[in-house]
CSV table of N, CA and C in Angstrom, one decimal:
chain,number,residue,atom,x,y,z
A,21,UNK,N,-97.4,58.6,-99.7
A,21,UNK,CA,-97.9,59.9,-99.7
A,21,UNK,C,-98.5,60.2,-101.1
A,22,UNK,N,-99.7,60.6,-101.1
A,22,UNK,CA,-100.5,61.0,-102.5
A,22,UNK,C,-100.5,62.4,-102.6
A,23,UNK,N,-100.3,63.2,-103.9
A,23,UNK,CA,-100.9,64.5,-104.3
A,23,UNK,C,-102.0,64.6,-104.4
A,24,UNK,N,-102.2,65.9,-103.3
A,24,UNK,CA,-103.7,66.3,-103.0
A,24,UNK,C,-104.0,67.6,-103.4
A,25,UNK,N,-104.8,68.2,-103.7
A,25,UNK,CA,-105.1,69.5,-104.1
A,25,UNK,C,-105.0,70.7,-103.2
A,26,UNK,N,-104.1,71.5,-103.9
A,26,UNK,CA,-103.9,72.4,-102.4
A,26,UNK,C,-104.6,73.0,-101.7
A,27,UNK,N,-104.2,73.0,-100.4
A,27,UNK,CA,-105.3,73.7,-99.7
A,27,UNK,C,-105.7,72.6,-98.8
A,28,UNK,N,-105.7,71.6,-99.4
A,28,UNK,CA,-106.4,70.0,-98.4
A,28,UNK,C,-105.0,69.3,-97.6
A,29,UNK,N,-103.9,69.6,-98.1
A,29,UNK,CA,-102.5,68.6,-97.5
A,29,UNK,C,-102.4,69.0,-96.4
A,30,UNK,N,-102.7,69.9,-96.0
A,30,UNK,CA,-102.3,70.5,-94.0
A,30,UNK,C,-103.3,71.1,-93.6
A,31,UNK,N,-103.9,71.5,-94.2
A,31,UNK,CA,-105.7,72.4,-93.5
A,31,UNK,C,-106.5,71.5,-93.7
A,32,UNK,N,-107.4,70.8,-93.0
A,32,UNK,CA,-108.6,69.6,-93.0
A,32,UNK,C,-109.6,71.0,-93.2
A,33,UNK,N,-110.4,70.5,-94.1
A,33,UNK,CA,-111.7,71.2,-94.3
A,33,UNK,C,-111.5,72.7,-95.0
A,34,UNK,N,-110.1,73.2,-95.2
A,34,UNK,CA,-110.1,74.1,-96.8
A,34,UNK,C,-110.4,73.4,-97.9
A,35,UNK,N,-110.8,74.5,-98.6
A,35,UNK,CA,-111.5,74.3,-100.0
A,35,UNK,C,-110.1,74.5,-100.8
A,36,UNK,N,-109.5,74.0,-102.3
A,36,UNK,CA,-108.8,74.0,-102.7
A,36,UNK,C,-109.5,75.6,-103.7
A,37,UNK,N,-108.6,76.8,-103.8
A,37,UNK,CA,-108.8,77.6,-105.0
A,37,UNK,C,-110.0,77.5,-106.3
A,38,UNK,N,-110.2,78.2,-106.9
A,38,UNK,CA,-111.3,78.3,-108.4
A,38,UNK,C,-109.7,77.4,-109.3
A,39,UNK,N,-108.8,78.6,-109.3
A,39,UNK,CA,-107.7,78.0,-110.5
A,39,UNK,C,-106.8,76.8,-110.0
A,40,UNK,N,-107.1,76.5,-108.9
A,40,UNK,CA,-106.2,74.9,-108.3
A,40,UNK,C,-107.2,74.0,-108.8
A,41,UNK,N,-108.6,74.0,-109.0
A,41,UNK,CA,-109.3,73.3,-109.1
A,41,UNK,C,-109.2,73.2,-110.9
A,42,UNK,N,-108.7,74.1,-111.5
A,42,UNK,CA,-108.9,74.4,-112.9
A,42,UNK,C,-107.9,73.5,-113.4
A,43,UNK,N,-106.6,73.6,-112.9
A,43,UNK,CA,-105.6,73.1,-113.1
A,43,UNK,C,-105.6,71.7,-112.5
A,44,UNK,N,-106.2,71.2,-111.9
A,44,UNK,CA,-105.6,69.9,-111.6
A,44,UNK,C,-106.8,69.3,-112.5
A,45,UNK,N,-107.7,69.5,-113.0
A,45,UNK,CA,-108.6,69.1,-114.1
A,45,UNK,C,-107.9,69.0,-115.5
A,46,UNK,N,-107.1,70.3,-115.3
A,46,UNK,CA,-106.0,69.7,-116.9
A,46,UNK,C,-105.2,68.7,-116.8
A,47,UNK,N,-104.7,68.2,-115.4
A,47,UNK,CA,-104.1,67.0,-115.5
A,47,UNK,C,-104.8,65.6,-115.7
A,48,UNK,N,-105.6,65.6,-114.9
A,48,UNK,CA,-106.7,64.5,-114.4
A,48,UNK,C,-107.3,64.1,-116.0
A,49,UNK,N,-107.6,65.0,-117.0
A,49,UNK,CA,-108.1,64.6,-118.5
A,49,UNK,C,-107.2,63.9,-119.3
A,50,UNK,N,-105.7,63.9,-118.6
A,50,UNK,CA,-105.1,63.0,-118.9
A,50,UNK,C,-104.8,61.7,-118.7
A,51,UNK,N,-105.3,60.0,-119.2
A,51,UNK,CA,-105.3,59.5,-118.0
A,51,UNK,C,-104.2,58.8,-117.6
A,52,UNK,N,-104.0,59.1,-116.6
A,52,UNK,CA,-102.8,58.3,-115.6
A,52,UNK,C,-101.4,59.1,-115.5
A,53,UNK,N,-102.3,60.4,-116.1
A,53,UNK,CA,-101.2,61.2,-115.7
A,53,UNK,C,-101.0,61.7,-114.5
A,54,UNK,N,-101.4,62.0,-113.3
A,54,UNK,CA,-101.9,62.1,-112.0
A,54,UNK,C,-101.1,61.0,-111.3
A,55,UNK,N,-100.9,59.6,-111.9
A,55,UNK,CA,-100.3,58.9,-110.9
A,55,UNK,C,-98.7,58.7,-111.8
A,56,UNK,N,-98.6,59.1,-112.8
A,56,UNK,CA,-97.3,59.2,-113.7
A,56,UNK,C,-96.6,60.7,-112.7
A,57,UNK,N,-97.1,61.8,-112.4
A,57,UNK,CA,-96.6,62.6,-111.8
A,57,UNK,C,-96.3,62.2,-110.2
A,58,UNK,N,-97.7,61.7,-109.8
A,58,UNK,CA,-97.8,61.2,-108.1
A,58,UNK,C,-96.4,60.3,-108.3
A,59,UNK,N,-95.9,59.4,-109.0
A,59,UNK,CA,-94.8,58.8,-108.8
A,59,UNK,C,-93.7,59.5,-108.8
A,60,UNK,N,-93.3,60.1,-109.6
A,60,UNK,CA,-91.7,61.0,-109.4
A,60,UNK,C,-91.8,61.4,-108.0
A,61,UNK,N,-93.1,62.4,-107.4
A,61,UNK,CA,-93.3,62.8,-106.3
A,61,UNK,C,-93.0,61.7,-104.9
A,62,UNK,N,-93.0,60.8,-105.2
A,62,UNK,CA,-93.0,59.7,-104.1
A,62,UNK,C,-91.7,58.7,-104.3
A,63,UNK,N,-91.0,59.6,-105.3
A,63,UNK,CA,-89.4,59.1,-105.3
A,63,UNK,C,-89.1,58.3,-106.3
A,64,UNK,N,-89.9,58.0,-107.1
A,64,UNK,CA,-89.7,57.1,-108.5
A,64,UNK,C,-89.0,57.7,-109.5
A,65,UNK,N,-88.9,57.3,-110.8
A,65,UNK,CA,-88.4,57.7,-112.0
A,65,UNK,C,-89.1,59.0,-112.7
A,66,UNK,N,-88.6,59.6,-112.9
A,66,UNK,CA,-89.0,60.8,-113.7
A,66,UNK,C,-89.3,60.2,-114.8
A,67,UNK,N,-88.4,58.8,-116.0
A,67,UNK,CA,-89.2,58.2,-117.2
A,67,UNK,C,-90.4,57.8,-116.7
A,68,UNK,N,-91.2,57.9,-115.6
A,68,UNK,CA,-92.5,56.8,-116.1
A,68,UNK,C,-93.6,58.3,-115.9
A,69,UNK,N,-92.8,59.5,-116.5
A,69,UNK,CA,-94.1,60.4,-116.8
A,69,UNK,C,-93.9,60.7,-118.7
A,70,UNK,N,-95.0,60.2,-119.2
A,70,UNK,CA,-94.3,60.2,-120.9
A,70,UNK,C,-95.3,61.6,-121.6
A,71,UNK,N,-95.0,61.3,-122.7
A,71,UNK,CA,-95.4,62.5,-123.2
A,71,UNK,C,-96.8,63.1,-123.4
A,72,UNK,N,-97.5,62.4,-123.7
A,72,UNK,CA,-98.9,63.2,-123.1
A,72,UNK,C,-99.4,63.6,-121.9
A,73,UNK,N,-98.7,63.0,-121.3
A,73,UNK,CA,-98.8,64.3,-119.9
A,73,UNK,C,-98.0,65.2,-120.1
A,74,UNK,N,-96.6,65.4,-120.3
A,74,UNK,CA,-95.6,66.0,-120.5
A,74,UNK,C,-96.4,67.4,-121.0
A,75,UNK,N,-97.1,67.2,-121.8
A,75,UNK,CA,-97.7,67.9,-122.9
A,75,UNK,C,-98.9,69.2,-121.9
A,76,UNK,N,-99.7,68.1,-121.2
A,76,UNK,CA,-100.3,68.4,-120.3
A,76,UNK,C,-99.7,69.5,-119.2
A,77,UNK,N,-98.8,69.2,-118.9
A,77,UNK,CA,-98.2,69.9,-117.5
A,77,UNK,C,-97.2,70.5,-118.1
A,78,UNK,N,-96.5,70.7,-119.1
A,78,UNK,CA,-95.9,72.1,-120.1
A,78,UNK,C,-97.5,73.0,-120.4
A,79,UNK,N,-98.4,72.5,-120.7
A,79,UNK,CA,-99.4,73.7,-121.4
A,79,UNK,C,-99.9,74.0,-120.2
A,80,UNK,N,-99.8,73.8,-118.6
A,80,UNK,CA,-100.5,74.6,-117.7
A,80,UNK,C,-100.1,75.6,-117.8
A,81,UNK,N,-100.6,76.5,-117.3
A,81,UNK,CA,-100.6,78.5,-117.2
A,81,UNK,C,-99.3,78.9,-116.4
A,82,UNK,N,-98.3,79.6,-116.3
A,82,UNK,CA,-97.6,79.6,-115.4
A,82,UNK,C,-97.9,80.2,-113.7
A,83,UNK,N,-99.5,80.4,-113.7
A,83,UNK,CA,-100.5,80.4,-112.4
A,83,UNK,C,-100.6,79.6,-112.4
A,84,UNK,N,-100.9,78.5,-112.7
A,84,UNK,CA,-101.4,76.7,-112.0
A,84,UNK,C,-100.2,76.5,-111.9
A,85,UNK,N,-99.4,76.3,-112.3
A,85,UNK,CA,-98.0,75.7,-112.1
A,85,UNK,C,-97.6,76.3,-110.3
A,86,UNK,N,-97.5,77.7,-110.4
A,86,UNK,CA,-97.6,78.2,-109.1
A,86,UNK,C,-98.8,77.4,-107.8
A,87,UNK,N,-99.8,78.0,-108.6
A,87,UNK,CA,-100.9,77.4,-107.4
A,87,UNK,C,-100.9,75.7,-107.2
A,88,UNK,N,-100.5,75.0,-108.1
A,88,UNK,CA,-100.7,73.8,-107.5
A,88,UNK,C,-99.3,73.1,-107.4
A,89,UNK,N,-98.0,73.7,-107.9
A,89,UNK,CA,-97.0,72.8,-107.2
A,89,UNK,C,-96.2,73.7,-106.4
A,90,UNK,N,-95.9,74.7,-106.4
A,90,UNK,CA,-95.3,75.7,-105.6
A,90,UNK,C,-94.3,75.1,-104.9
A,91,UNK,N,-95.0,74.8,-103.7
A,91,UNK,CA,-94.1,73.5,-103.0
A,91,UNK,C,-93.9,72.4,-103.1
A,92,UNK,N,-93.8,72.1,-104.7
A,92,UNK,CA,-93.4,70.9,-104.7
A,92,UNK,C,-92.0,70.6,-105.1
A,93,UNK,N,-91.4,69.6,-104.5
A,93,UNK,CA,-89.4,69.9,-104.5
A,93,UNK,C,-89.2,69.5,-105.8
A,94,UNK,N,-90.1,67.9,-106.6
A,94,UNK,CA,-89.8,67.6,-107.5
A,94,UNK,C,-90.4,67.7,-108.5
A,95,UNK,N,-91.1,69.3,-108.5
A,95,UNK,CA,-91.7,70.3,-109.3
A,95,UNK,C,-90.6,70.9,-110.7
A,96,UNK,N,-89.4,71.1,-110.5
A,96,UNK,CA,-88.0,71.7,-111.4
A,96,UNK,C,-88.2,70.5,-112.4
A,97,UNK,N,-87.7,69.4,-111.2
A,97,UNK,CA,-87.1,68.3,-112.4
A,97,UNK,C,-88.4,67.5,-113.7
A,98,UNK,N,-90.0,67.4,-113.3
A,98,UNK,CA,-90.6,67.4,-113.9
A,98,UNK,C,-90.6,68.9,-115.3
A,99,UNK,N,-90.7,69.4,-115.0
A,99,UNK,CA,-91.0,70.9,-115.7
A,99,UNK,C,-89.5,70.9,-116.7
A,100,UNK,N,-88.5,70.5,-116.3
A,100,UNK,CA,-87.4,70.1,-117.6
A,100,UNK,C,-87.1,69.0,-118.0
A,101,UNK,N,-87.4,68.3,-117.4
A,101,UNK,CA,-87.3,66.8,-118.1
A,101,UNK,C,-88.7,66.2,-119.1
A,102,UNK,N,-90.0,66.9,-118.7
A,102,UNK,CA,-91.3,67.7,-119.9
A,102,UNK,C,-91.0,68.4,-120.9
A,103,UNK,N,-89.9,69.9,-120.8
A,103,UNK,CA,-89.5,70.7,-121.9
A,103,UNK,C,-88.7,69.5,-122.5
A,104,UNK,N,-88.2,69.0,-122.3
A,104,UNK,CA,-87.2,68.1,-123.2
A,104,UNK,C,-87.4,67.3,-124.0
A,105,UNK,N,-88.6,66.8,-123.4
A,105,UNK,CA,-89.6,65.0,-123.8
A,105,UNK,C,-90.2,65.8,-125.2
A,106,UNK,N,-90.9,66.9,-125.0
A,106,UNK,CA,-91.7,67.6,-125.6
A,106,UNK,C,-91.1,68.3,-127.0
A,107,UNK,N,-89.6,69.1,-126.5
A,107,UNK,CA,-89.1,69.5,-127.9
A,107,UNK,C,-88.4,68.4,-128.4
A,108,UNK,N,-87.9,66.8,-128.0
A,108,UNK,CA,-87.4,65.9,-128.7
A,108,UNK,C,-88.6,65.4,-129.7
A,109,UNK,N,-89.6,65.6,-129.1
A,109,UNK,CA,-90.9,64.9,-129.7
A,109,UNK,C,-91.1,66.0,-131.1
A,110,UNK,N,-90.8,67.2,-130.8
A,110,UNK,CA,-91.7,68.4,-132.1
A,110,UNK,C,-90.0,67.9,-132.8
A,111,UNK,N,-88.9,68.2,-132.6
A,111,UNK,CA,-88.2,67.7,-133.5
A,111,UNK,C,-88.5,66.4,-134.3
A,112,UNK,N,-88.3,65.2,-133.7
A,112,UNK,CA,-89.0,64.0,-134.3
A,112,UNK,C,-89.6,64.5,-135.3
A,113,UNK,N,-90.6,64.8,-135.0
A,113,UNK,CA,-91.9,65.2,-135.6
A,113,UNK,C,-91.5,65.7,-136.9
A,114,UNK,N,-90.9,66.5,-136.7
A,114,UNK,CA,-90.3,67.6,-137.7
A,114,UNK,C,-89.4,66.5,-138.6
A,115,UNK,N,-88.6,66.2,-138.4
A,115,UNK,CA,-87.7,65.6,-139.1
A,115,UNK,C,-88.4,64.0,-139.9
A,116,UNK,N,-89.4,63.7,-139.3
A,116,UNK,CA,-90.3,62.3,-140.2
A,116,UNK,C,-90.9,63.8,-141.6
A,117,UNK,N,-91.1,64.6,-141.1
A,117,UNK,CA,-92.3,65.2,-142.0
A,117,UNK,C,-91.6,65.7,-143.2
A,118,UNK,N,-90.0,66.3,-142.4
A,118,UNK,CA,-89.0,66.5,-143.7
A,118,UNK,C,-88.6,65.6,-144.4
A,119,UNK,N,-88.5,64.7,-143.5
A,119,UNK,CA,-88.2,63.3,-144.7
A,119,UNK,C,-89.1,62.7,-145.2
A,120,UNK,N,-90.3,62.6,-145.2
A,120,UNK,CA,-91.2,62.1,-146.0
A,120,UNK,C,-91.9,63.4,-147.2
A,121,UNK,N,-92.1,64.7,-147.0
A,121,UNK,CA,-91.6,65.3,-147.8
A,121,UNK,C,-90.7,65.0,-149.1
A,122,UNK,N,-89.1,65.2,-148.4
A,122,UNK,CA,-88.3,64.6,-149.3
A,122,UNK,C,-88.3,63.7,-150.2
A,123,UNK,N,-88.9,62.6,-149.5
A,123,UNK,CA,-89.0,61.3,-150.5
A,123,UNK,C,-90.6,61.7,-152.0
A,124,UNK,N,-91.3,62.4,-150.4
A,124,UNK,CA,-92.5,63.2,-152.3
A,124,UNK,C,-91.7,63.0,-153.6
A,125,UNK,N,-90.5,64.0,-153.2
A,125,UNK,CA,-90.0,65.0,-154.2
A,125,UNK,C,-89.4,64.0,-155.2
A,126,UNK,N,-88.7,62.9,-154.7
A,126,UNK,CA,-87.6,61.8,-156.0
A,126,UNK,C,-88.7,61.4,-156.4
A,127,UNK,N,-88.6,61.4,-158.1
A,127,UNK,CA,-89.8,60.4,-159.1
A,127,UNK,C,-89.6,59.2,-158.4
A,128,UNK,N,-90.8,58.5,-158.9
A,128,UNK,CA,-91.1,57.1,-158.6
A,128,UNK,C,-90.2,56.1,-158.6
A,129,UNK,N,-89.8,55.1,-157.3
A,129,UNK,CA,-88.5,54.4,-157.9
A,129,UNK,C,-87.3,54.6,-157.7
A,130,UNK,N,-87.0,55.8,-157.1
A,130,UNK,CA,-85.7,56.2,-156.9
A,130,UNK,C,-85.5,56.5,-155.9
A,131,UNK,N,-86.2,56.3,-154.7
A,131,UNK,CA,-86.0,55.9,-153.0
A,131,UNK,C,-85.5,54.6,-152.7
């Protein structure tokens, strides 16, 4: 089973939406994120969607999120297991930057 743009998975010959079309463009610029997502959807691991998609599909609009997964069951568990990837990542982030800061600060030699 592949993710198709809504509007096409049960009506042959609807057009998908202006903003379904907008939104699955923000995925698609990521690459392999489309098939990183299409796998959870098809029963796989939630790990094999990583963080630049993550990133991708937390910054859709909370309208795309609607228009293009709505019905999708394994729509929740992406969408928190993203929030999580995402704030472990800005902490990381955070904490290299405090610590290399930090080390600025000791004179030369004393790290």
């Amino acid at each position: 089973m592949m993710l198709r743009p809504p509007g096409t998975a049960c009506r042959r010959g609807t057009m998908p939406t202006k903003l379904a079309w907008q939104c699955w463009v923000a995925i698609f610029e990521v690459p392999l994120c489309i098939f990183e997502i299409a796998d959870v959807f098809e029963g796989g691991s939630i790990f094999t969607v990583g963080k630049v998609c993550c990133h991708a599909f937390i910054d859709l609009t909370d309208d795309c999120k609607i228009e293009v997964f709505q019905h999708a069951k394994f729509f929740p568990v992406v969408e928190k297991f993203c929030s999580i990837l995402v704030a472990d990542a800005a902490t990381a982030a955070n904490a290299t930057a405090a610590a290399a800061g930090d080390r600025a600060l000791l004179p030369p030699g004393s790290a």
